[in-house]
PDB file of C-alpha atoms in Angstrom:
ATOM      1  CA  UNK A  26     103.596  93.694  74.297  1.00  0.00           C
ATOM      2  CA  UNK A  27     100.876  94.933  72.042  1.00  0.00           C
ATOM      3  CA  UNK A  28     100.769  98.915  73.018  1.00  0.00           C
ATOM      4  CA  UNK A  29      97.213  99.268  73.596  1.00  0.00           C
ATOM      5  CA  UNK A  30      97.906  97.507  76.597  1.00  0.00           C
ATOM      6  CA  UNK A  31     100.063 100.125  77.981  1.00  0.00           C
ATOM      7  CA  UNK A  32      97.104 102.936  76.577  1.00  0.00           C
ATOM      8  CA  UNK A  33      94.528 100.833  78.309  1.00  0.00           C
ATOM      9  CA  UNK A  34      96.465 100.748  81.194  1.00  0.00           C
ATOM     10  CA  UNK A  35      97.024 104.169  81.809  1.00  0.00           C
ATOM     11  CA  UNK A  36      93.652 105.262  81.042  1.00  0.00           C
ATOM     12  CA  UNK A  37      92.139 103.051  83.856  1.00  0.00           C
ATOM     13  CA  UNK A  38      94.801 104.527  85.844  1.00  0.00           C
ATOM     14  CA  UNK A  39      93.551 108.327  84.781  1.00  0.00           C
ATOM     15  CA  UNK A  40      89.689 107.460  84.442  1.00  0.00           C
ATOM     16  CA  UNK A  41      89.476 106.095  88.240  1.00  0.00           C
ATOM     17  CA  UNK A  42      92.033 108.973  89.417  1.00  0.00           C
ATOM     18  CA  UNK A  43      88.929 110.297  91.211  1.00  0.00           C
ATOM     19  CA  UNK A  44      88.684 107.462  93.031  1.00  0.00           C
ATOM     20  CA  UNK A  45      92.406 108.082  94.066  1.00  0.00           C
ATOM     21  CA  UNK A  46      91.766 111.288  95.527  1.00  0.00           C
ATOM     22  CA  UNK A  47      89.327 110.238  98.054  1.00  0.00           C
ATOM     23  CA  UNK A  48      91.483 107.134  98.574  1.00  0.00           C
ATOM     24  CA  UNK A  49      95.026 108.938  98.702  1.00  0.00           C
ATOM     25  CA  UNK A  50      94.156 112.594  98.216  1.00  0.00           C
ATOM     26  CA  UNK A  51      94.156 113.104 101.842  1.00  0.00           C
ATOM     27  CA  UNK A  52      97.608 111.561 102.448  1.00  0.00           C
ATOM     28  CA  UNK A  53      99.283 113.353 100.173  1.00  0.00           C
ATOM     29  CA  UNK A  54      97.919 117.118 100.810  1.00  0.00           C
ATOM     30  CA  UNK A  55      98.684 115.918 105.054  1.00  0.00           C
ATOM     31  CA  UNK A  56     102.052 115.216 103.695  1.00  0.00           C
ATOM     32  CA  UNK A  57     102.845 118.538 102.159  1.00  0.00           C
ATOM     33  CA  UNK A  58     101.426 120.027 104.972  1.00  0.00           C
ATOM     34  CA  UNK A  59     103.278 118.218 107.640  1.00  0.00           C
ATOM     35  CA  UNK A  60     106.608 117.607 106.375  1.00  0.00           C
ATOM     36  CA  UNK A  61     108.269 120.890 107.136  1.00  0.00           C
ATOM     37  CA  UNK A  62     112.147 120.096 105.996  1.00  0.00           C
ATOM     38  CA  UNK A  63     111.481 119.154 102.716  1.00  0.00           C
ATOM     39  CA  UNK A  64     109.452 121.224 100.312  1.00  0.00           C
ATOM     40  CA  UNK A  65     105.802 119.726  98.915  1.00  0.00           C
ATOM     41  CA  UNK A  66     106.765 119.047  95.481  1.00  0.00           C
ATOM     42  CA  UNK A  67     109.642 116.838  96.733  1.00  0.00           C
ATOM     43  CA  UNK A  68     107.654 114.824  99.467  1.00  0.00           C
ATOM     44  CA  UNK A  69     104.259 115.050  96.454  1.00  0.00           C
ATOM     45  CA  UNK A  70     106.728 113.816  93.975  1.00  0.00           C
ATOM     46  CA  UNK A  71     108.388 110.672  96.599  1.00  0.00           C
ATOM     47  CA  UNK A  72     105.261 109.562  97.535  1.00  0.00           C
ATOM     48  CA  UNK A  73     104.012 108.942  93.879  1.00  0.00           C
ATOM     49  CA  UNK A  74     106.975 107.494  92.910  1.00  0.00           C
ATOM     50  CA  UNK A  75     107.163 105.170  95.878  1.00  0.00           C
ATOM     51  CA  UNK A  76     103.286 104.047  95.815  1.00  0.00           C
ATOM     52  CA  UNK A  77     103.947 103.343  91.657  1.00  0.00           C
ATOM     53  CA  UNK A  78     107.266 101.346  92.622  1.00  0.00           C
ATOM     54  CA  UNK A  79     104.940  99.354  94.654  1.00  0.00           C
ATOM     55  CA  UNK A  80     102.106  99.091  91.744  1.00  0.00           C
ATOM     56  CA  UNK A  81     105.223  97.912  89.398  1.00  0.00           C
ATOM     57  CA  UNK A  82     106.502  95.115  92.013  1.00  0.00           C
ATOM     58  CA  UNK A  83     102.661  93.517  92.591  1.00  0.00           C
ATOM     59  CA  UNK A  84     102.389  93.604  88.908  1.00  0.00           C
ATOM     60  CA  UNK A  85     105.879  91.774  88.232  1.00  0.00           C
ATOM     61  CA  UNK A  86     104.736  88.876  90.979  1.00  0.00           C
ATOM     62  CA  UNK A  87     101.417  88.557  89.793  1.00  0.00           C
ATOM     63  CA  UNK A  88     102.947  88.192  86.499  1.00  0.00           C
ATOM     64  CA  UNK A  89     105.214  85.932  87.545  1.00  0.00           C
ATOM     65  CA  UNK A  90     102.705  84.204  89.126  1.00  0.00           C
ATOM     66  CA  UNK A  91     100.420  84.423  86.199  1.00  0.00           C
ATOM     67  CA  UNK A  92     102.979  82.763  83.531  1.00  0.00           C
ATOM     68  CA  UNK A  93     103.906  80.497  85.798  1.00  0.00           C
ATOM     69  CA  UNK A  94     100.745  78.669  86.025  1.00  0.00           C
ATOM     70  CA  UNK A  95     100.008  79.208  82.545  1.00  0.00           C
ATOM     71  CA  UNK A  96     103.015  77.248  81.574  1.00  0.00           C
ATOM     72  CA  UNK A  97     101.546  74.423  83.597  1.00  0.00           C
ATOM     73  CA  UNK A  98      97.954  74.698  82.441  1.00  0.00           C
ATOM     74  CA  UNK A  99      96.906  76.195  78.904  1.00  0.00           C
ATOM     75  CA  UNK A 100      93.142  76.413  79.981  1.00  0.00           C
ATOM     76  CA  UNK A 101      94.459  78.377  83.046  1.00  0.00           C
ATOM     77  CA  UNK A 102      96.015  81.069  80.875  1.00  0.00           C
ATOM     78  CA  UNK A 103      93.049  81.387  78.939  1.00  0.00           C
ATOM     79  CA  UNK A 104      90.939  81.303  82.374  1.00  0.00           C
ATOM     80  CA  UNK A 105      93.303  84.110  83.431  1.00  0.00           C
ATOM     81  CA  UNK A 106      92.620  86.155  80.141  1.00  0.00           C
ATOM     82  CA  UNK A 107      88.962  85.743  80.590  1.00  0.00           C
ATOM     83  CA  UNK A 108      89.197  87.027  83.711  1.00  0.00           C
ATOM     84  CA  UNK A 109      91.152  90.584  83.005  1.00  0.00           C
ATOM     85  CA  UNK A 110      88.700  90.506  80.363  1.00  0.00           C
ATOM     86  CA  UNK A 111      85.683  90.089  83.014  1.00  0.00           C
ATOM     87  CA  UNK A 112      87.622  92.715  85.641  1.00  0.00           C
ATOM     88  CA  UNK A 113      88.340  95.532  82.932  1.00  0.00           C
ATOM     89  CA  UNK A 114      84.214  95.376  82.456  1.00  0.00           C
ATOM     90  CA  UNK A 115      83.476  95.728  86.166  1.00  0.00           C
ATOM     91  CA  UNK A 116      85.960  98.714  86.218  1.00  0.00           C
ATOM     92  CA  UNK A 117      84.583 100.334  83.193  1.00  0.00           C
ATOM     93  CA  UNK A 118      80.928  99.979  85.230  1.00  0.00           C
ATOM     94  CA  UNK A 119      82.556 101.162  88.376  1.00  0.00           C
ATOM     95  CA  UNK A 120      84.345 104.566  86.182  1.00  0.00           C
ATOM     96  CA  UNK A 121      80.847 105.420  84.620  1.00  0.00           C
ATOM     97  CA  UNK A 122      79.013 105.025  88.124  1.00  0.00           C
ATOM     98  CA  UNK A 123      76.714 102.782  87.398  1.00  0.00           C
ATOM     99  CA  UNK A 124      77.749 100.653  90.150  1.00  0.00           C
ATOM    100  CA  UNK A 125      79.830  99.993  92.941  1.00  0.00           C
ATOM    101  CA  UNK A 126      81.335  97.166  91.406  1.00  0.00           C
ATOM    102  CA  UNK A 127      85.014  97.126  93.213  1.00  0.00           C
ATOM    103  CA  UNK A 128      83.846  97.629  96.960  1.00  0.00           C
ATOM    104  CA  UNK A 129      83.556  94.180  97.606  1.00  0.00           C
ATOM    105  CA  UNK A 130      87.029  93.234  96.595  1.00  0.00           C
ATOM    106  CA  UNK A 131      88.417  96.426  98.790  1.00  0.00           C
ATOM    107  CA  UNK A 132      86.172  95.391 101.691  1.00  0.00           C
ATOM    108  CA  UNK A 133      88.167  91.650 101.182  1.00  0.00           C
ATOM    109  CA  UNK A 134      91.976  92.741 101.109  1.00  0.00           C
ATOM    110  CA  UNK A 135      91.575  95.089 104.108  1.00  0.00           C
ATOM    111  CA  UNK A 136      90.759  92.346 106.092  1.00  0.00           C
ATOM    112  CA  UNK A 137      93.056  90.295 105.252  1.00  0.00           C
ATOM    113  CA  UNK A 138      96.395  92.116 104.391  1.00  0.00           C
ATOM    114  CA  UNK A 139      95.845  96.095 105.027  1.00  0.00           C
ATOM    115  CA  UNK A 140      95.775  95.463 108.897  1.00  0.00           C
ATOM    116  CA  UNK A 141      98.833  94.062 109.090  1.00  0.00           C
ATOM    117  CA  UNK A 142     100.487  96.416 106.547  1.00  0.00           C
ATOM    118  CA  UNK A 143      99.688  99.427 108.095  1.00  0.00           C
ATOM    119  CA  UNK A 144     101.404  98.666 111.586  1.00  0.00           C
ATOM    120  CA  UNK A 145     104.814  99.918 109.815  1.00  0.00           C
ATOM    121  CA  UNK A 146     103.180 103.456 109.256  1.00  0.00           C
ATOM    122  CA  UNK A 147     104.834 104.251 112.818  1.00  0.00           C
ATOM    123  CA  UNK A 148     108.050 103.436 111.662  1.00  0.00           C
ATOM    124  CA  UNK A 149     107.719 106.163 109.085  1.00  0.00           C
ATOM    125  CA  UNK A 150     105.965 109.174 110.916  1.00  0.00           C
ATOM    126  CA  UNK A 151     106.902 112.179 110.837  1.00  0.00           C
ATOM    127  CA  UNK A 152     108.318 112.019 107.209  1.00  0.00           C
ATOM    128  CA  UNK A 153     110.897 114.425 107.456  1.00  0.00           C
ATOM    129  CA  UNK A 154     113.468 112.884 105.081  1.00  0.00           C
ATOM    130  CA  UNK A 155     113.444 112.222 101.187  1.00  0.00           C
ATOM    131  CA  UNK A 156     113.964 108.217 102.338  1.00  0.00           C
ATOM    132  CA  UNK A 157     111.010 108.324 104.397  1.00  0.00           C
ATOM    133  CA  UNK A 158     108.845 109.859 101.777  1.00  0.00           C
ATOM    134  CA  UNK A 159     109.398 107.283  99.426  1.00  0.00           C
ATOM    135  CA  UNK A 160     108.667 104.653 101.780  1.00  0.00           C
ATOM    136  CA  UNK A 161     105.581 106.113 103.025  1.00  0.00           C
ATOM    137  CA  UNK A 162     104.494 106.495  99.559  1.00  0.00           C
ATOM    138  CA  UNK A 163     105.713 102.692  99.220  1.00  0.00           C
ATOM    139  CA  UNK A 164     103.631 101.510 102.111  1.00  0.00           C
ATOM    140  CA  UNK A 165     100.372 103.152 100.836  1.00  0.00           C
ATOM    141  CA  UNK A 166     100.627 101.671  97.409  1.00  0.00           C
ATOM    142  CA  UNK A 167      99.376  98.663  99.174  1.00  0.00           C
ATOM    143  CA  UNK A 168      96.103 100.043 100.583  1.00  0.00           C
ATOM    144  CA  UNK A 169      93.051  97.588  99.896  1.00  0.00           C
ATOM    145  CA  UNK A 170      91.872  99.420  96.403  1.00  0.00           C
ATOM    146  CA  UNK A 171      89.423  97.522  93.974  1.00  0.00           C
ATOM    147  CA  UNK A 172      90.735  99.657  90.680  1.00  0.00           C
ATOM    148  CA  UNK A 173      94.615  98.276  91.304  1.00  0.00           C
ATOM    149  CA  UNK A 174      93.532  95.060  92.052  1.00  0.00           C
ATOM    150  CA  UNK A 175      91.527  95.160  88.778  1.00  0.00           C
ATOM    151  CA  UNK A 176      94.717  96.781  86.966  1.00  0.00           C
ATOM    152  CA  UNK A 177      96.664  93.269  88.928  1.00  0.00           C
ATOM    153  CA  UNK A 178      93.988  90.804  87.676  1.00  0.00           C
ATOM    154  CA  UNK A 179      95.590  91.852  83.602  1.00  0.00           C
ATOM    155  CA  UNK A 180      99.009  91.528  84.700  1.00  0.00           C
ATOM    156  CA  UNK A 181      97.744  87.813  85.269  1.00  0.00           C
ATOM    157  CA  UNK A 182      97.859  87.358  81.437  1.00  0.00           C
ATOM    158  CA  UNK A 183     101.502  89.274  81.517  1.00  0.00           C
ATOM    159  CA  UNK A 184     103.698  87.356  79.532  1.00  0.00           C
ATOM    160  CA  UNK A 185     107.051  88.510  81.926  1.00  0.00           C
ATOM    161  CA  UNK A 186     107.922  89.943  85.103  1.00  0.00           C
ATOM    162  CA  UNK A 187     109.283  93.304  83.170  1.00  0.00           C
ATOM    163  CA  UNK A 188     105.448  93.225  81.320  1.00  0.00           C
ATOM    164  CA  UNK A 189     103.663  92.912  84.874  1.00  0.00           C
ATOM    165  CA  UNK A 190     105.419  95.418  86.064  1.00  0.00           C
ATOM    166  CA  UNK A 191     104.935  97.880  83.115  1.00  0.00           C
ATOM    167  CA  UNK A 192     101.082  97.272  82.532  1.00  0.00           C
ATOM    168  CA  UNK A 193     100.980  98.592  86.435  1.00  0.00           C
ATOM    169  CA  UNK A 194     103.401 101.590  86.029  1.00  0.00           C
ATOM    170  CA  UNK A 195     101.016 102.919  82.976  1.00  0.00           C
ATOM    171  CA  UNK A 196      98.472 102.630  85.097  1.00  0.00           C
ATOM    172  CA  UNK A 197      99.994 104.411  88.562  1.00  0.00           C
ATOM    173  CA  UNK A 198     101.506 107.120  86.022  1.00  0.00           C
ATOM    174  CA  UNK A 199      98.091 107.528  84.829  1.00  0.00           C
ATOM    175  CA  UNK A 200      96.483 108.271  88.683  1.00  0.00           C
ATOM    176  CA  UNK A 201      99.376 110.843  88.923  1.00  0.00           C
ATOM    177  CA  UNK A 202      98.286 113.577  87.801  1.00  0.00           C
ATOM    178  CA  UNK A 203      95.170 114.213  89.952  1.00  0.00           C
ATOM    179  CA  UNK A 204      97.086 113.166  93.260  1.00  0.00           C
ATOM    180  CA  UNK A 205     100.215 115.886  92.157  1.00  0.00           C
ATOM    181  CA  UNK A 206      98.446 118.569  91.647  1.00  0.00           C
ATOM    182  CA  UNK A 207      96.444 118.773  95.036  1.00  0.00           C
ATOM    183  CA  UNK A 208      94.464 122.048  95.903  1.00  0.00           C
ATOM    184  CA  UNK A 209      92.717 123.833  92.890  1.00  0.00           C
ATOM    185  CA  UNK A 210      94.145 122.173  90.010  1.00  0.00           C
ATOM    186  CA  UNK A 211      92.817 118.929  91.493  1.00  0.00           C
ATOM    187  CA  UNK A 212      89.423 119.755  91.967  1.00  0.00           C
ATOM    188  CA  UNK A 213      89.468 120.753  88.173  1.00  0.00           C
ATOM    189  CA  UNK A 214      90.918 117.951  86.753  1.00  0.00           C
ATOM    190  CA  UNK A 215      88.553 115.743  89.110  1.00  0.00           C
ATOM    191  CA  UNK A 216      85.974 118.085  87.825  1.00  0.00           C
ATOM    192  CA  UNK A 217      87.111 116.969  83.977  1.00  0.00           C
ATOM    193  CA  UNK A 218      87.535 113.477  85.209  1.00  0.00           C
ATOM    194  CA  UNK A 219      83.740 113.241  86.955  1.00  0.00           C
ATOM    195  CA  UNK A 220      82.319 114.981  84.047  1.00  0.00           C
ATOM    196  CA  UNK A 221      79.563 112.087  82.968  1.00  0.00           C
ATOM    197  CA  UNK A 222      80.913 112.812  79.081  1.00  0.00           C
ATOM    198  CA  UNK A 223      84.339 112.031  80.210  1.00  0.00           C
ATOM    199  CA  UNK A 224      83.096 108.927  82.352  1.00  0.00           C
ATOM    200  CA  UNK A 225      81.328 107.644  79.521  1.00  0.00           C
ATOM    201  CA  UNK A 226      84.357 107.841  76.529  1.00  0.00           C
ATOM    202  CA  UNK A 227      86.592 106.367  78.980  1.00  0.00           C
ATOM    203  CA  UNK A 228      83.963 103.556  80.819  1.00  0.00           C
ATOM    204  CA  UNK A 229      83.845 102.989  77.186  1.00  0.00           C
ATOM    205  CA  UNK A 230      86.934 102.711  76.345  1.00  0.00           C
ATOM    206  CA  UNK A 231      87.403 100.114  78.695  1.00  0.00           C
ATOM    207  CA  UNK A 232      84.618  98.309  78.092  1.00  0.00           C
ATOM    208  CA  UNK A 233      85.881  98.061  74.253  1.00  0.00           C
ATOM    209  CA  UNK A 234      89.249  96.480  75.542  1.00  0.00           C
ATOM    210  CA  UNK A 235      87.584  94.254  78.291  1.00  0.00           C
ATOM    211  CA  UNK A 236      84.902  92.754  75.654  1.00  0.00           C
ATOM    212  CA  UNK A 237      87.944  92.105  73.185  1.00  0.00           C
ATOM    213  CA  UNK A 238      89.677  90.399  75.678  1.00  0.00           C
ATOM    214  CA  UNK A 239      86.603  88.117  76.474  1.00  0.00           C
ATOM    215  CA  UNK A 240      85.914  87.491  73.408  1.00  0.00           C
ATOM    216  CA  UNK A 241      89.564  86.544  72.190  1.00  0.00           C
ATOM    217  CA  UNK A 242      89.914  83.494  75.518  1.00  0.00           C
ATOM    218  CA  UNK A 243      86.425  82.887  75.353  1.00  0.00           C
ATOM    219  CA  UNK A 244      87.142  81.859  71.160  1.00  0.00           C
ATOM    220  CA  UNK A 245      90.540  79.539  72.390  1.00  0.00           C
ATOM    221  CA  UNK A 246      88.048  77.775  75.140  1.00  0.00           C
ATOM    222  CA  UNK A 247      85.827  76.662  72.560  1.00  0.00           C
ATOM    223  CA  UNK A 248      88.550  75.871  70.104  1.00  0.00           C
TER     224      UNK A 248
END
């Protein structure tokens, strides 16, 4: 796997981090506040790791899925290319705020799969064990979001289950950060992250790796 995708991974992950905060911010700070036999780090730190675990399984079926039908089409893989290619764009709009590009596709999968999803939250509450905390954390990594479903669309091109996954992990290690450190040291780093300097080298950034990948399947579509 060519390590740029790992880079480009993880700074989608930390460049729409902001996004995480109002999406998951809440959760976790209720979490810390509510779970009263373990400490906050702990539950902070289960959560993440169970919501990535989830980020890493999507992107090891969508992988799967991925090389699966590019093994029975070659157009499709390129298709499937020009896609992540097309998706890392809309992000790279979406992280500089120049639209709303990703609402749409959130608006879509809540419909469809978040309703039933979130029924198991009662199995969960209150989360006052390490197991529970994990799972909880596990459950949410599944809430309708159009920056992982972007992150999914590249697995697509994933040539394994292990790359899937890892293109995914980059990218939930790379949300981390602002969804640890909740309270002060999140509304600076959000603060860093919103800065329109910051949304600009990393919009393009993105923009740089989603152009490259357009260009490279549009190039083996017209050869």
């Amino acid at each position: 796997m060519n390590e740029i995708s790992l880079l480009s991974a993880f700074v989608m992950g930390l460049a729409g981090s902001g996004h995480c905060l109002v999406m998951c911010g809440g959760i976790a700070s209720s979490l810390q506040l509510a779970s009263k036999q373990l400490s906050a780090v702990i539950v902070t730190l289960l959560y993440n790791i169970g919501r990535i675990s989830s980020y890493a399984l999507a992107g090891s079926l969508v992988a799967l899925l991925g090389a699966s039908l590019a093994k029975q089409n070659t157009s499709l893989a390129i298709i499937l290319q020009l896609m992540s290619g097309i998706f890392m764009v809309l992000v790279a709009i979406y992280v500089m705020r120049l639209a709303s590009t990703l609402k749409w596709l959130e608006s879509f999968a809540k419909s469809l799969i978040w309703q039933h999803i979130v029924k198991l939250n009662r199995y969960l509450v209150p989360v006052n064990t390490k197991t529970k905390a994990f799972c909880y954390g596990a459950l949410w990594g599944w809430l309708p979001c159009g920056l992982v479903y972007s992150a999914l669309t590249w697995t697509l091109q994933a040539r394994s289950a292990t790359e899937g996954a890892l293109i995914m992990l980059a990218f939930g290690v790379g949300t981390m950060p602002a969804l640890i450190v909740i309270g002060q040291s999140a509304q600076l780093l959000q603060k860093f992250i919103n800065h329109l300097v910051t949304r600009i080298i990393m919009g393009n950034l993105l923009i740089w790796y989603g152009v490259y990948l357009i260009i490279i399947a549009t190039d083996k579509l017209v050869h």
